Tab-separated table of C-alpha atoms in Angstrom:
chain	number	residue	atom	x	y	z
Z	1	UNK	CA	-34.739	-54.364	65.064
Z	2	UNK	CA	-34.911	-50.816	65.553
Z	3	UNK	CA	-32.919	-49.429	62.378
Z	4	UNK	CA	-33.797	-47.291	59.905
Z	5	UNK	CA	-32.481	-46.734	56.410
Z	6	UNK	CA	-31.399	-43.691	54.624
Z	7	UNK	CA	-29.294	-42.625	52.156
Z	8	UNK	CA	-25.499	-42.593	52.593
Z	9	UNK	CA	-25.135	-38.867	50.860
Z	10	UNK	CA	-27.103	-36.320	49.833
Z	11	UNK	CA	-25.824	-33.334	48.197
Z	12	UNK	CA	-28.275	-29.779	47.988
Z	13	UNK	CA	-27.672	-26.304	46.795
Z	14	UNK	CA	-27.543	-23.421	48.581
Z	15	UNK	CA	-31.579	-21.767	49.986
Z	16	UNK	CA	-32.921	-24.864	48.135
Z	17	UNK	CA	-35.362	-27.211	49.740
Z	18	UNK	CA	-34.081	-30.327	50.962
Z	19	UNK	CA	-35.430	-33.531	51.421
Z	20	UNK	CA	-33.977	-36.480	53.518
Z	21	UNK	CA	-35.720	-39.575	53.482
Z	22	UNK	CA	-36.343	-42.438	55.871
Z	23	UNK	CA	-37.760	-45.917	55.851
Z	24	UNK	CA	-38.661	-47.687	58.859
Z	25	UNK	CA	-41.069	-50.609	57.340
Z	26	UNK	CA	-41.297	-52.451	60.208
Z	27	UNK	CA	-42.669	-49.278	62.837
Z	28	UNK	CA	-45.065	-50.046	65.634
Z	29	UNK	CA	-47.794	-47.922	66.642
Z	30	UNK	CA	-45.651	-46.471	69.816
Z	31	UNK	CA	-42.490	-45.850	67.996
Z	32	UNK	CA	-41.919	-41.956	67.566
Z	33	UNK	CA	-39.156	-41.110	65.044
Z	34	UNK	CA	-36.265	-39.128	65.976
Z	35	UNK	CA	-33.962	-36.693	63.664
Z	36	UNK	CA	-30.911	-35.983	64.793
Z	37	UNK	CA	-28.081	-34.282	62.766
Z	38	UNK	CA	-24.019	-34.167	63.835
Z	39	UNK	CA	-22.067	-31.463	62.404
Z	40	UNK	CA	-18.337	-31.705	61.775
Z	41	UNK	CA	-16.369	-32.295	65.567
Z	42	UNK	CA	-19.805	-31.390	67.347
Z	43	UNK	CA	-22.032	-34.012	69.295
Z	44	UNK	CA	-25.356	-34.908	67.565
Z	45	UNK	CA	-27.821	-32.098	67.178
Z	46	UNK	CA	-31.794	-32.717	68.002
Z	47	UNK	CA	-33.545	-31.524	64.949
Z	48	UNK	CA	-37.300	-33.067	65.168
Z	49	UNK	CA	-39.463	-35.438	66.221
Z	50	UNK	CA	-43.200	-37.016	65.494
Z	51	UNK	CA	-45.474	-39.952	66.191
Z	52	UNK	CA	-47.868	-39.793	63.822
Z	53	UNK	CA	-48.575	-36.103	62.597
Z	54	UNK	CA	-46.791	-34.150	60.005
Z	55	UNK	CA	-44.337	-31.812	62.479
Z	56	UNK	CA	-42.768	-27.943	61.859
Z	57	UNK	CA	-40.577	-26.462	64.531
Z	58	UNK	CA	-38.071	-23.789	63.387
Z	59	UNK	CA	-35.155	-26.141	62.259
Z	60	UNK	CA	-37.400	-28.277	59.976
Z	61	UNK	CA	-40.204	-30.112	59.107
Z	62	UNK	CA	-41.083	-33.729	59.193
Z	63	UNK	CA	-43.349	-35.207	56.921
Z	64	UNK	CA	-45.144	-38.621	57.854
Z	65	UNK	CA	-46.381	-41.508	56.024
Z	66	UNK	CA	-50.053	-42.368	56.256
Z	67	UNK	CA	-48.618	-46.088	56.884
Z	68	UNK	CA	-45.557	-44.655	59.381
Z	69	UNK	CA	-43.273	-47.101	57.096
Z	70	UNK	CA	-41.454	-44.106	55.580
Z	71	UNK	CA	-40.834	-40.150	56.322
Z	72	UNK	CA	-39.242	-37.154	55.153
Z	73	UNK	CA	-36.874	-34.075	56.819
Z	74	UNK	CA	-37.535	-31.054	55.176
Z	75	UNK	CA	-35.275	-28.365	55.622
Z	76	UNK	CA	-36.931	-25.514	53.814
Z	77	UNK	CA	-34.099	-23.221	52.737
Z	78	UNK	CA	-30.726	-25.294	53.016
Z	79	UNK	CA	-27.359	-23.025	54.521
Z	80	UNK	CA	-23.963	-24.047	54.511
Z	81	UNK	CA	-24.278	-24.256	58.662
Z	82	UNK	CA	-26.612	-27.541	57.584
Z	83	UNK	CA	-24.425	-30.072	55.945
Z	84	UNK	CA	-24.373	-32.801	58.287
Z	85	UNK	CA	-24.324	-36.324	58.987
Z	86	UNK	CA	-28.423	-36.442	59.616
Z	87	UNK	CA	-29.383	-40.021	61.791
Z	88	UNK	CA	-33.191	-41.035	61.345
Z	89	UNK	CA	-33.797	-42.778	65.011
Z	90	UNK	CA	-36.908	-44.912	65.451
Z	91	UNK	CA	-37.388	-45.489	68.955
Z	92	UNK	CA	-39.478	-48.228	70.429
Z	93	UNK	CA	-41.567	-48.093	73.323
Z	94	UNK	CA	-39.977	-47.816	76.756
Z	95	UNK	CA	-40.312	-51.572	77.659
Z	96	UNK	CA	-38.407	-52.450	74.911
Z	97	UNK	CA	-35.780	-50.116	74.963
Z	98	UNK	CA	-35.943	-47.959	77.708
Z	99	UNK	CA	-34.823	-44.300	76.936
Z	100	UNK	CA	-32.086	-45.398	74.478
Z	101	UNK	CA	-31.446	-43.607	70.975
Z	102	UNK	CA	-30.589	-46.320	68.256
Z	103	UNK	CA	-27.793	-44.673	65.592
Z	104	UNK	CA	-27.465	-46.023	62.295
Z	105	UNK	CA	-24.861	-44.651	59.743
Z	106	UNK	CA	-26.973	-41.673	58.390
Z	107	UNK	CA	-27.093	-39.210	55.775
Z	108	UNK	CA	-24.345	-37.335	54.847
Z	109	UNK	CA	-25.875	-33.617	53.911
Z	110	UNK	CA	-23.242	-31.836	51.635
Z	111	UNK	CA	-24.942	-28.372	50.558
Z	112	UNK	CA	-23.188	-26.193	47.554
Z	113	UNK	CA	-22.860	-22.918	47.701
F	1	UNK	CA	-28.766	-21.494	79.613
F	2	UNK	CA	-25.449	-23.418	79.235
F	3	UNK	CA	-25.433	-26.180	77.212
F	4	UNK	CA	-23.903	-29.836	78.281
F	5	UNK	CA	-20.459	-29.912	79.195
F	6	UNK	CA	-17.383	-32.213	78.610
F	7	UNK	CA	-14.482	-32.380	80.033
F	8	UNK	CA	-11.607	-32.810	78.518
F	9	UNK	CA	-12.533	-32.580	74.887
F	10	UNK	CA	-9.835	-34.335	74.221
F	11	UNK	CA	-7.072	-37.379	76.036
F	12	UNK	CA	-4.395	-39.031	74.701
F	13	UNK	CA	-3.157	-41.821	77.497
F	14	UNK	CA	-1.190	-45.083	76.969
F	15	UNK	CA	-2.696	-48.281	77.000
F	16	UNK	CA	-2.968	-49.734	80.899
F	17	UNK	CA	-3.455	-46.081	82.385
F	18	UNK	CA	-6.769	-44.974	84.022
F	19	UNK	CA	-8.641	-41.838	82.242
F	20	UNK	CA	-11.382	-40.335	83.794
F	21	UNK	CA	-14.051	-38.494	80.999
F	22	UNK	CA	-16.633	-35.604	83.080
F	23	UNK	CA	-20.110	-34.797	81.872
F	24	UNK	CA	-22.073	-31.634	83.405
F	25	UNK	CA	-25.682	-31.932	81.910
F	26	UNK	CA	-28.418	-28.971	81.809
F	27	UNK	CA	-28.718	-27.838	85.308
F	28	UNK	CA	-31.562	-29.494	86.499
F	29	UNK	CA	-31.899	-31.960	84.467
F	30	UNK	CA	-32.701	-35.631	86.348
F	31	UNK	CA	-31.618	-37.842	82.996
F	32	UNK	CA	-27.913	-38.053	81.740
F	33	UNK	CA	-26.923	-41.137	79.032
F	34	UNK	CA	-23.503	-41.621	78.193
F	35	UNK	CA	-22.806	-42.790	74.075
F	36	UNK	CA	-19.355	-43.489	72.069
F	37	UNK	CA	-17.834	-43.908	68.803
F	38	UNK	CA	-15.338	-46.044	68.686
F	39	UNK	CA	-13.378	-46.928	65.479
F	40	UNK	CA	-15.241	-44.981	62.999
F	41	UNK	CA	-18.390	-47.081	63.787
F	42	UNK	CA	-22.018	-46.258	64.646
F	43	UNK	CA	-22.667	-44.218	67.602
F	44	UNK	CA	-23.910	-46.868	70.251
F	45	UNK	CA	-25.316	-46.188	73.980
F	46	UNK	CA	-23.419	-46.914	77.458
F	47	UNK	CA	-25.803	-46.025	79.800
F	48	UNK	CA	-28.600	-44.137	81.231
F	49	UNK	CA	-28.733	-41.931	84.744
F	50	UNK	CA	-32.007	-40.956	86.483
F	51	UNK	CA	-30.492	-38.409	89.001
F	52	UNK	CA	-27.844	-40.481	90.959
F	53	UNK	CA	-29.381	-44.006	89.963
F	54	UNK	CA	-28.629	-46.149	86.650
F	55	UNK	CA	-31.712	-46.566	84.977
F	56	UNK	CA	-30.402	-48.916	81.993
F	57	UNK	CA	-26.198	-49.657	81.638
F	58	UNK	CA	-26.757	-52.910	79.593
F	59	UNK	CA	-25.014	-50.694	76.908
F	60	UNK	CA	-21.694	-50.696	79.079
F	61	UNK	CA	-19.086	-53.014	77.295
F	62	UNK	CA	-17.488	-53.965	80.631
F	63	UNK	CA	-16.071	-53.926	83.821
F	64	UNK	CA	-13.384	-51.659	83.051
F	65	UNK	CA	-15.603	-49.153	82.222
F	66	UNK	CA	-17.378	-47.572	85.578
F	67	UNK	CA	-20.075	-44.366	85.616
F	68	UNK	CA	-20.553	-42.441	88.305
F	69	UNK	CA	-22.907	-39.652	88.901
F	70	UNK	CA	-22.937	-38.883	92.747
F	71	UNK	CA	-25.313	-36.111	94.192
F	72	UNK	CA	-27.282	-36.446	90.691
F	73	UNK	CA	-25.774	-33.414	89.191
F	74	UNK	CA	-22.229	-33.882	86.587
F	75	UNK	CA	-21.186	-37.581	85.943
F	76	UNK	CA	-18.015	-39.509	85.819
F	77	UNK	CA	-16.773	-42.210	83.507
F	78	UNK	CA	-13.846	-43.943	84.266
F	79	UNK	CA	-11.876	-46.474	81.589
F	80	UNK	CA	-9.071	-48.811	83.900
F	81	UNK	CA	-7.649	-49.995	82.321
F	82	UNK	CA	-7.624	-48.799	78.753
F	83	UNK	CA	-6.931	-50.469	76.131
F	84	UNK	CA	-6.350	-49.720	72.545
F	85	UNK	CA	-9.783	-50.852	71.457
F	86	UNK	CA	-11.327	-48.007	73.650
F	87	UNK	CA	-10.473	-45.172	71.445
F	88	UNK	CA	-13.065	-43.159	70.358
F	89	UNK	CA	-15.421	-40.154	70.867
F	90	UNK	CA	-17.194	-40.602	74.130
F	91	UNK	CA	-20.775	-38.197	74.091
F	92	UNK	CA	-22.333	-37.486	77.384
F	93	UNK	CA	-26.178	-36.619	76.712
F	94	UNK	CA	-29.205	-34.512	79.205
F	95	UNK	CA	-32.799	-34.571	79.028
F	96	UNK	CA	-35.257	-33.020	81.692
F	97	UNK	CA	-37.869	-35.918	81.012
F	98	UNK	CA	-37.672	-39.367	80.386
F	99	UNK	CA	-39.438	-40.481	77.246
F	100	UNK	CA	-40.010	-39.731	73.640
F	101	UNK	CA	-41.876	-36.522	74.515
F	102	UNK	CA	-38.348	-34.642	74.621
F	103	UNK	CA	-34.966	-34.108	72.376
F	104	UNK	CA	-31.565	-34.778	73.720
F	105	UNK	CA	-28.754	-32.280	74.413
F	106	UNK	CA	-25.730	-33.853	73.687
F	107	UNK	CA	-21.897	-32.278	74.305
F	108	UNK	CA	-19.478	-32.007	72.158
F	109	UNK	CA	-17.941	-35.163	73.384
F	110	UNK	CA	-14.431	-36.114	74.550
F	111	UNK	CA	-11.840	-37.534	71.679
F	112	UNK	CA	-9.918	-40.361	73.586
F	113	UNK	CA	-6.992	-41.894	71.986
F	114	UNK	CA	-5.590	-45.774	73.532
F	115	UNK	CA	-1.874	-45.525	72.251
């Protein structure tokens, strides 16, 4: 099974740090994880993605476990442009499931002003 | 550089017609994957193009559903007929690369409504 699980809601302030967490207990050592984030009437949004390493681009940062069970989107200053539904995606290797991203339900961002 | 296109954003057709949904990816890029939400559910996958070939459309639900994407460049999807249970956001998706080395673009997707 290729699920994750996360948080139904989340709810930040305004240029606050925000954490989203994920757990993915049963990983394997090819499985990258994915962050994706849909905003309101838009089509989902590629935030991040990592393997093993911790990861920065400019959107984010993703923090991972030492085990790979768990990990953690870090938005470093939170806007009101980033409440979002945020999907944690574990993909398996290609044999398994090809080039296929696996949605779950997500994390509903709301950020405060 | 232009982002993916959908076309129309959104449809309203009666149940029994034909609708046809358009997808231009990221010039140039070979991979194009076709996803939905239907019914306020998750967002699943339909299928996956490398250039003009399916790579992987075991996510299609069935034979009233057929993707096209001839010459490799913008793809089709055609619902005939449609039924009710069909409505739902359809997202069209582009990646240069195949693999895990690369993010998705998606569209904004294409609201269809089965009345």
């Amino acid at each position: 099974d290729a699920k994750t699980t996360q948080p139904n809601s989340m709810e930040s302030n305004e240029e606050e740090p925000v954490h989203l967490p994920c757990n993915h207990s049963t990983i394997s050592g090819t499985d990258y994880i994915h962050w994706y984030r849909q905003l309101p009437s838009q089509g989902p949004e590629y935030v991040i993605h990592g393997l093993t390493s911790n990861v920065n681009n400019r959107m984010a940062s993703l923090a991972i476990a030492e085990d790979r069970k768990s990990s953690t989107l870090i938005l470093h200053r939170a806007t009101l442009r980033d409440a979002a539904v945020y999907y944690c995606i574990r993909t398996q290797g290609r044999e398994t499931s090809g080039s296929r991203l696996t949605f779950g339900e997500g994390t509903q961002l709301t950020v405060n002003p | 550089e232009a982002g993916v296109t959908q076309f129309p954003s959104h449809s309203v057709i009666e149940k029994g017609q034909t609708v046809t949904l358009r997808c231009d990816p990221i010039s140039g890029h070979d991979n194009l994957y076709w996803y939905r939400r239907v019914m306020g559910k998750e967002i699943k996958f339909l299928l996956h193009f490398v250039k003009e070939s399916k790579q992987d459309e075991s996510g299609m639900p069935n034979n009233r559903f057929l993707a096209e994407r001839t010459g490799g460049t913008y793809s089709t999807l055609k619902v005939q007929p449609a039924e009710l249970e069909d409505s739902g956001v359809y997202f069209c998706a582009s990646s240069l690369v195949q693999g895990w080395n690369y993010g998705y673009t998606f569209g904004s997707g294409t609201r269809l409504t089965v009345v």
